[in-house]
Short mmCIF file of C-alpha atoms and ligand atoms in Angstrom, two decimals:
data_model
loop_
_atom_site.label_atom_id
_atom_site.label_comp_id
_atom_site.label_asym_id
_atom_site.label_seq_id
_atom_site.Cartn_x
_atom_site.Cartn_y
_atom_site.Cartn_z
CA UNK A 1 -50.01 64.34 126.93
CA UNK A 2 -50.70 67.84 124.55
CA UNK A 3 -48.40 70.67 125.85
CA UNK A 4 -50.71 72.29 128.27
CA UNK A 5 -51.35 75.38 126.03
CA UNK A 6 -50.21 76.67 122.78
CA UNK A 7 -46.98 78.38 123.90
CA UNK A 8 -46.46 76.51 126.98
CA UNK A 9 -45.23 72.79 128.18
CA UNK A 10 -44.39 71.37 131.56
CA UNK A 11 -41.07 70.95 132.89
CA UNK A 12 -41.26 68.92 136.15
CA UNK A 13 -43.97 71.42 137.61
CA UNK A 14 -42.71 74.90 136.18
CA UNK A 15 -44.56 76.09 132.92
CA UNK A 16 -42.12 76.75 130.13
CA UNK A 17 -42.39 77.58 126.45
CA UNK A 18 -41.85 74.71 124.75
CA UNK A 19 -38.97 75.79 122.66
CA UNK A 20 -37.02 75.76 126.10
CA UNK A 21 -38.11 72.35 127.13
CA UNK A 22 -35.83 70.34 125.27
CA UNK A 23 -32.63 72.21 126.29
CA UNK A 24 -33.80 72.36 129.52
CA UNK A 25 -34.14 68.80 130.14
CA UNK A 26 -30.88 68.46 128.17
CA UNK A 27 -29.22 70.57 130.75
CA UNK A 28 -30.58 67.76 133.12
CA UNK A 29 -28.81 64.92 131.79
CA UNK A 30 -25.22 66.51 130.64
CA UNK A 31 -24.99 67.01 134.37
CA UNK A 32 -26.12 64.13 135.91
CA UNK A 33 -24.32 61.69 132.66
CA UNK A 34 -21.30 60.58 134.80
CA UNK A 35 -23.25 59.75 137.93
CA UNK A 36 -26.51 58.71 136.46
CA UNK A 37 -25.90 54.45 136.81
CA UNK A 38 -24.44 55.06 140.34
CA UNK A 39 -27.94 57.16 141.44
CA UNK A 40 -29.68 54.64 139.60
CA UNK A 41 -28.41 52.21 141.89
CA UNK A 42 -28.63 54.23 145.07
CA UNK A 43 -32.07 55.58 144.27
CA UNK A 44 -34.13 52.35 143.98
CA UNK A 45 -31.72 50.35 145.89
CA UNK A 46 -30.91 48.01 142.61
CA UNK A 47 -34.41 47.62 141.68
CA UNK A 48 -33.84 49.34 138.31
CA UNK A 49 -32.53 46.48 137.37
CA UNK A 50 -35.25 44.00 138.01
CA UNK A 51 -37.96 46.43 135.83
CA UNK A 52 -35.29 46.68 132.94
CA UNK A 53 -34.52 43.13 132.89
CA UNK A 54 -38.45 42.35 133.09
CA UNK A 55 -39.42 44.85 130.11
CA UNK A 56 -36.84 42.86 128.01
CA UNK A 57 -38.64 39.74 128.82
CA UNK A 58 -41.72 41.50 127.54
CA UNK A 59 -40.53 42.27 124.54
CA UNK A 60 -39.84 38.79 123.36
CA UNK A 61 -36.86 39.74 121.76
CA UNK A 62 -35.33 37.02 119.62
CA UNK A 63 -31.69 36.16 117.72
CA UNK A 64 -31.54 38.20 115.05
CA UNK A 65 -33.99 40.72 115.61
CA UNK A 66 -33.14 44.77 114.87
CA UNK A 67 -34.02 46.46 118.37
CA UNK A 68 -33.98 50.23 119.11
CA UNK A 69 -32.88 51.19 122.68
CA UNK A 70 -34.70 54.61 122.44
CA UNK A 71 -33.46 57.34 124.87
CA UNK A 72 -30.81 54.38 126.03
CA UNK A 73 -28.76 56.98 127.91
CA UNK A 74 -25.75 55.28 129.25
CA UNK A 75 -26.59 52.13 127.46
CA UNK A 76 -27.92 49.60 130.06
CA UNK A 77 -30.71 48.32 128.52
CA UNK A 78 -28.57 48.28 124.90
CA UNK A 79 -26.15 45.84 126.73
CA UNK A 80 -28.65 43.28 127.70
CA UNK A 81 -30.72 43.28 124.03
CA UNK A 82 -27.23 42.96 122.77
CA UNK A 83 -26.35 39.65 123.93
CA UNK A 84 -30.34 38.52 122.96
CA UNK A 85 -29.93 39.69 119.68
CA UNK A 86 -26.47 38.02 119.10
CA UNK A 87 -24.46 38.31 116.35
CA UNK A 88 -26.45 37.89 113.56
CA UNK A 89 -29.04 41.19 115.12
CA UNK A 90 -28.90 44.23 116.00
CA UNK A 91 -28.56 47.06 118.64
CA UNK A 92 -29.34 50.79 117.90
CA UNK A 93 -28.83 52.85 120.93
CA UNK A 94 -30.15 56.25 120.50
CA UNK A 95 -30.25 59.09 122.85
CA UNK A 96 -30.51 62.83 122.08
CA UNK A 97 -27.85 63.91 125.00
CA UNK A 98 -24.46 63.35 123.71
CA UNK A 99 -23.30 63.42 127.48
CA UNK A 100 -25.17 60.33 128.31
CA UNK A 101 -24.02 58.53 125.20
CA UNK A 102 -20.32 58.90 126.18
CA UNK A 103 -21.25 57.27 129.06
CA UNK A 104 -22.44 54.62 127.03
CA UNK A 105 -20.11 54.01 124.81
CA UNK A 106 -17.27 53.71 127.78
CA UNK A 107 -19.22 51.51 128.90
CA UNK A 108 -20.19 49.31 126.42
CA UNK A 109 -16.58 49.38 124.89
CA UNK A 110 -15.23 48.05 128.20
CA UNK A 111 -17.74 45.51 128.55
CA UNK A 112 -16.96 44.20 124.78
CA UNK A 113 -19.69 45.24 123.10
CA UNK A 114 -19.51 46.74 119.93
CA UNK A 115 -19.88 43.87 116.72
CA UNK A 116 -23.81 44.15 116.88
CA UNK A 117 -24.41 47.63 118.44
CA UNK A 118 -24.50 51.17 117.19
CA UNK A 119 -24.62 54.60 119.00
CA UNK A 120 -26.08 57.30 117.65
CA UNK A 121 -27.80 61.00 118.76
CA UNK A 122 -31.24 61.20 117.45
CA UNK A 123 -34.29 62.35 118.88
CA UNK A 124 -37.06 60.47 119.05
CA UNK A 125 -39.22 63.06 117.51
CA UNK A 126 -37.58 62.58 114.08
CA UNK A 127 -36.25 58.99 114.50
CA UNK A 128 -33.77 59.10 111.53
CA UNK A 129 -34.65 55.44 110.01
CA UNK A 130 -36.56 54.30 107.33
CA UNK A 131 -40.22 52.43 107.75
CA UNK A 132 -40.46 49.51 108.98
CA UNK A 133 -36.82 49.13 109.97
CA UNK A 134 -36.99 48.09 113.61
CA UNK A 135 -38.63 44.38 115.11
CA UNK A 136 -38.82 45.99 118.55
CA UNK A 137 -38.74 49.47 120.24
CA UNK A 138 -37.28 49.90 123.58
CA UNK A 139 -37.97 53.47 125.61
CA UNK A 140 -36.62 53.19 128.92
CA UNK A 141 -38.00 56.25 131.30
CA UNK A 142 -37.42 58.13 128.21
CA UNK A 143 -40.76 59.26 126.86
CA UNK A 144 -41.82 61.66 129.61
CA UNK A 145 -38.79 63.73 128.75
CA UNK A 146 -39.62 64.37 125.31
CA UNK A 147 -41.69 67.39 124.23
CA UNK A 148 -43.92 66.13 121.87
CA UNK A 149 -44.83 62.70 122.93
CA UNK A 150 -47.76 62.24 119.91
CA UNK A 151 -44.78 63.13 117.31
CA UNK A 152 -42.35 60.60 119.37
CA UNK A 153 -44.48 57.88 118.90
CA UNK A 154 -45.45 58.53 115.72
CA UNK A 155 -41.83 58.77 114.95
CA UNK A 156 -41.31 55.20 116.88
CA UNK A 157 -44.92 53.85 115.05
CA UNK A 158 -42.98 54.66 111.20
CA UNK A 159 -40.19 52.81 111.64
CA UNK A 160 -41.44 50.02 113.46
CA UNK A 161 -42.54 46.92 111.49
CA UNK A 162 -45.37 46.02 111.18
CA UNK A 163 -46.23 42.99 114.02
CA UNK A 164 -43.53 44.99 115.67
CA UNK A 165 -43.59 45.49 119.51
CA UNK A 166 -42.97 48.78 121.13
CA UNK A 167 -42.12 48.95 124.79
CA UNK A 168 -42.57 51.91 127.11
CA UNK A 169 -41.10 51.75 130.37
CA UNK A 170 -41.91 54.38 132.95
CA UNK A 171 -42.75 55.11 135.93
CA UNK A 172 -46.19 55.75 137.32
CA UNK A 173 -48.10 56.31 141.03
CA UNK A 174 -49.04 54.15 143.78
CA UNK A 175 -52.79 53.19 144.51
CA UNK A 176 -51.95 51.65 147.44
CA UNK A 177 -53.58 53.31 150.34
CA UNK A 178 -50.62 54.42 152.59
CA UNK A 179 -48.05 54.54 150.27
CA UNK A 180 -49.07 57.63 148.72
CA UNK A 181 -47.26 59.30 151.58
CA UNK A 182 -43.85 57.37 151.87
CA UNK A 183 -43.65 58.21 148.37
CA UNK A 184 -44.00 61.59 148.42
CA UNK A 185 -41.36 61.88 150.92
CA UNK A 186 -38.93 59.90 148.83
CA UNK A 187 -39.62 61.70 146.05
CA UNK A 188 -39.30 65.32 147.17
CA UNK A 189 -37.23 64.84 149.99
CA UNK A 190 -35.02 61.71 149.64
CA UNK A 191 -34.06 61.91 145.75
CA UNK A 192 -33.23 65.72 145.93
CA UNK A 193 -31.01 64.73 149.27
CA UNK A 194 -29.32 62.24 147.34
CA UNK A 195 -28.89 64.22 143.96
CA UNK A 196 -27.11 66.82 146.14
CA UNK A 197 -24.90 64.43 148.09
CA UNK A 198 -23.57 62.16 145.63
CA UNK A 199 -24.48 63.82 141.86
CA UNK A 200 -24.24 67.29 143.44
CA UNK A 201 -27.17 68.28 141.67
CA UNK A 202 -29.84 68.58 143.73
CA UNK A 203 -31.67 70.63 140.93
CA UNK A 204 -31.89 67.78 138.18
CA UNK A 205 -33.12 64.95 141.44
CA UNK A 206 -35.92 67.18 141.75
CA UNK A 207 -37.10 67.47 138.00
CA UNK A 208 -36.51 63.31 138.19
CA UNK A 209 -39.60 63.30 140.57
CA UNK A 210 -41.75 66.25 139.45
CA UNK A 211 -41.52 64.66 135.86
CA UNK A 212 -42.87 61.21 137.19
CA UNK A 213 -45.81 63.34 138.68
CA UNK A 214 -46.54 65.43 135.57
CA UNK A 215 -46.30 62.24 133.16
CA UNK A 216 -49.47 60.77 132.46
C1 LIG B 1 -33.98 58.89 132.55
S1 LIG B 1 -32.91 58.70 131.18
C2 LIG B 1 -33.20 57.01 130.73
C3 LIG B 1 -31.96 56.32 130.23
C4 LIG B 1 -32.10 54.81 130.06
N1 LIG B 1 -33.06 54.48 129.03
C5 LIG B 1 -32.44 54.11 131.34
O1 LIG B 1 -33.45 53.42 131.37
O2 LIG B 1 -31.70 54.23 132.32
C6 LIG B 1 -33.78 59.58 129.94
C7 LIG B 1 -33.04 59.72 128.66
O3 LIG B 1 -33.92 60.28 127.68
C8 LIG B 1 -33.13 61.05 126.80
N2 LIG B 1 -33.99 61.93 125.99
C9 LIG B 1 -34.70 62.99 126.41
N3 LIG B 1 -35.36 63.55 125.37
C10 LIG B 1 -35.06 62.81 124.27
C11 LIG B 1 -35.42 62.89 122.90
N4 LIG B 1 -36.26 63.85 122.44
N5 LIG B 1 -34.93 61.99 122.05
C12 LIG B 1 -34.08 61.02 122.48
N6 LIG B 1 -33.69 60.89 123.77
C13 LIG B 1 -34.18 61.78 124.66
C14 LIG B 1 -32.21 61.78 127.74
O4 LIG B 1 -31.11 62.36 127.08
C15 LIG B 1 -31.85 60.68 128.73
O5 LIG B 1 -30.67 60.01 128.35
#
């Protein structure tokens, strides 16, 4: 999880210095922001959906309860604590990409959500709260994206309370014998095939997958 030398981080597989990483993986999202639910979709075929919805079951979120969407990106995850929290919680969506949170806010607006939720561009390095301010954290395939992961969720550890829940959703590698294979070929061949087709960024559908790899 440490940058793999003093000077030097991962992005996807290349080795950069870390004070490019961030804008680098910023460059990633501004350009896939307006396609990014549709790819979603495409990608695993829906199932996005099912792991979302199931990490919100696993955080036990209740009425009332403050809940940070942490890298929410275009807000998908914010919309469903939303209506758990109802009116008398609330929803802090933060993302560091201000692309992605246009997104979200289009979206959210048009769905009718706005009494309990607000948007804001933080990183989760320096989570802009005070302690013990949130019941749950959400981070949604956020946390391998972030430089400093030990400083994230340190960040995410302050300003959670305490008997707080913190949720990390990401992705990780089969162990099933076989599947190693099928994977690989989705990952390296399928995703940047469809980044190029439909997000015509083939570039950024590549990172998606190296990231997975490099993430522990
Ligand atoms: C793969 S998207 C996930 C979006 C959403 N949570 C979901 O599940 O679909 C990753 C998000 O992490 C955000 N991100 C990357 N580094 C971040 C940081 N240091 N602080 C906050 N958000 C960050 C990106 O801008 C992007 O919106």
């Amino acid at each position: 999880m440490t940058p793999s030398d003093n000077n030097t981080t991962h992005f996807g597989y290349q080795e950069v210095p870390i004070s490019e990483k961030s804008e680098k993986v910023a460059d990633v999202f501004h350009s896939v922001a307006s396609q990014y639910d549709l790819m979603n979709d495409l990608m695993s075929l829906g199932v996005h959906r099912l792991w979302k919805r199931f990490a919100i079951d696993l955080c036990g979120i209740r009425k009332g309860h403050r809940v940070l969407d942490l890298a929410g990106g275009t807000g998908d995850l914010a919309e469903k604590i939303s209506r758990l929290v109802g009116t008398q919680g609330e929803v802090i969506l933060a993302d560091i990409n201000n692309s992605m949170l246009k997104v979200a806010r289009d979206r959210l607006l048009d769905r009718g959500i706005f009494e309990n939720l607000t948007i804001m561009q933080a990183d989760a390095e320096q989570l802009p709260f005070t302690e013990n301010y949130f019941d749950r954290i959400i981070i949604g395939f956020g946390l391998r994206n972030v430089t400093h992961k030990e400083k994230a969720l340190q960040s995410m550890f302050r300003v959670l309370k305490p008997g707080g829940r913190l949720l990390v959703l990401e992705f990780s590698t089969p162990t099933l014998p076989g599947l190693k294979s099928i994977y690989d070929a989705y990952s390296f061949k399928l995703l940047p095939l469809l980044g190029r087709v439909v997000a015509k960024d083939e570039d950024s559908y590549r990172y998606l997958a190296e990231s997975i790899r490099m993430h522990h």
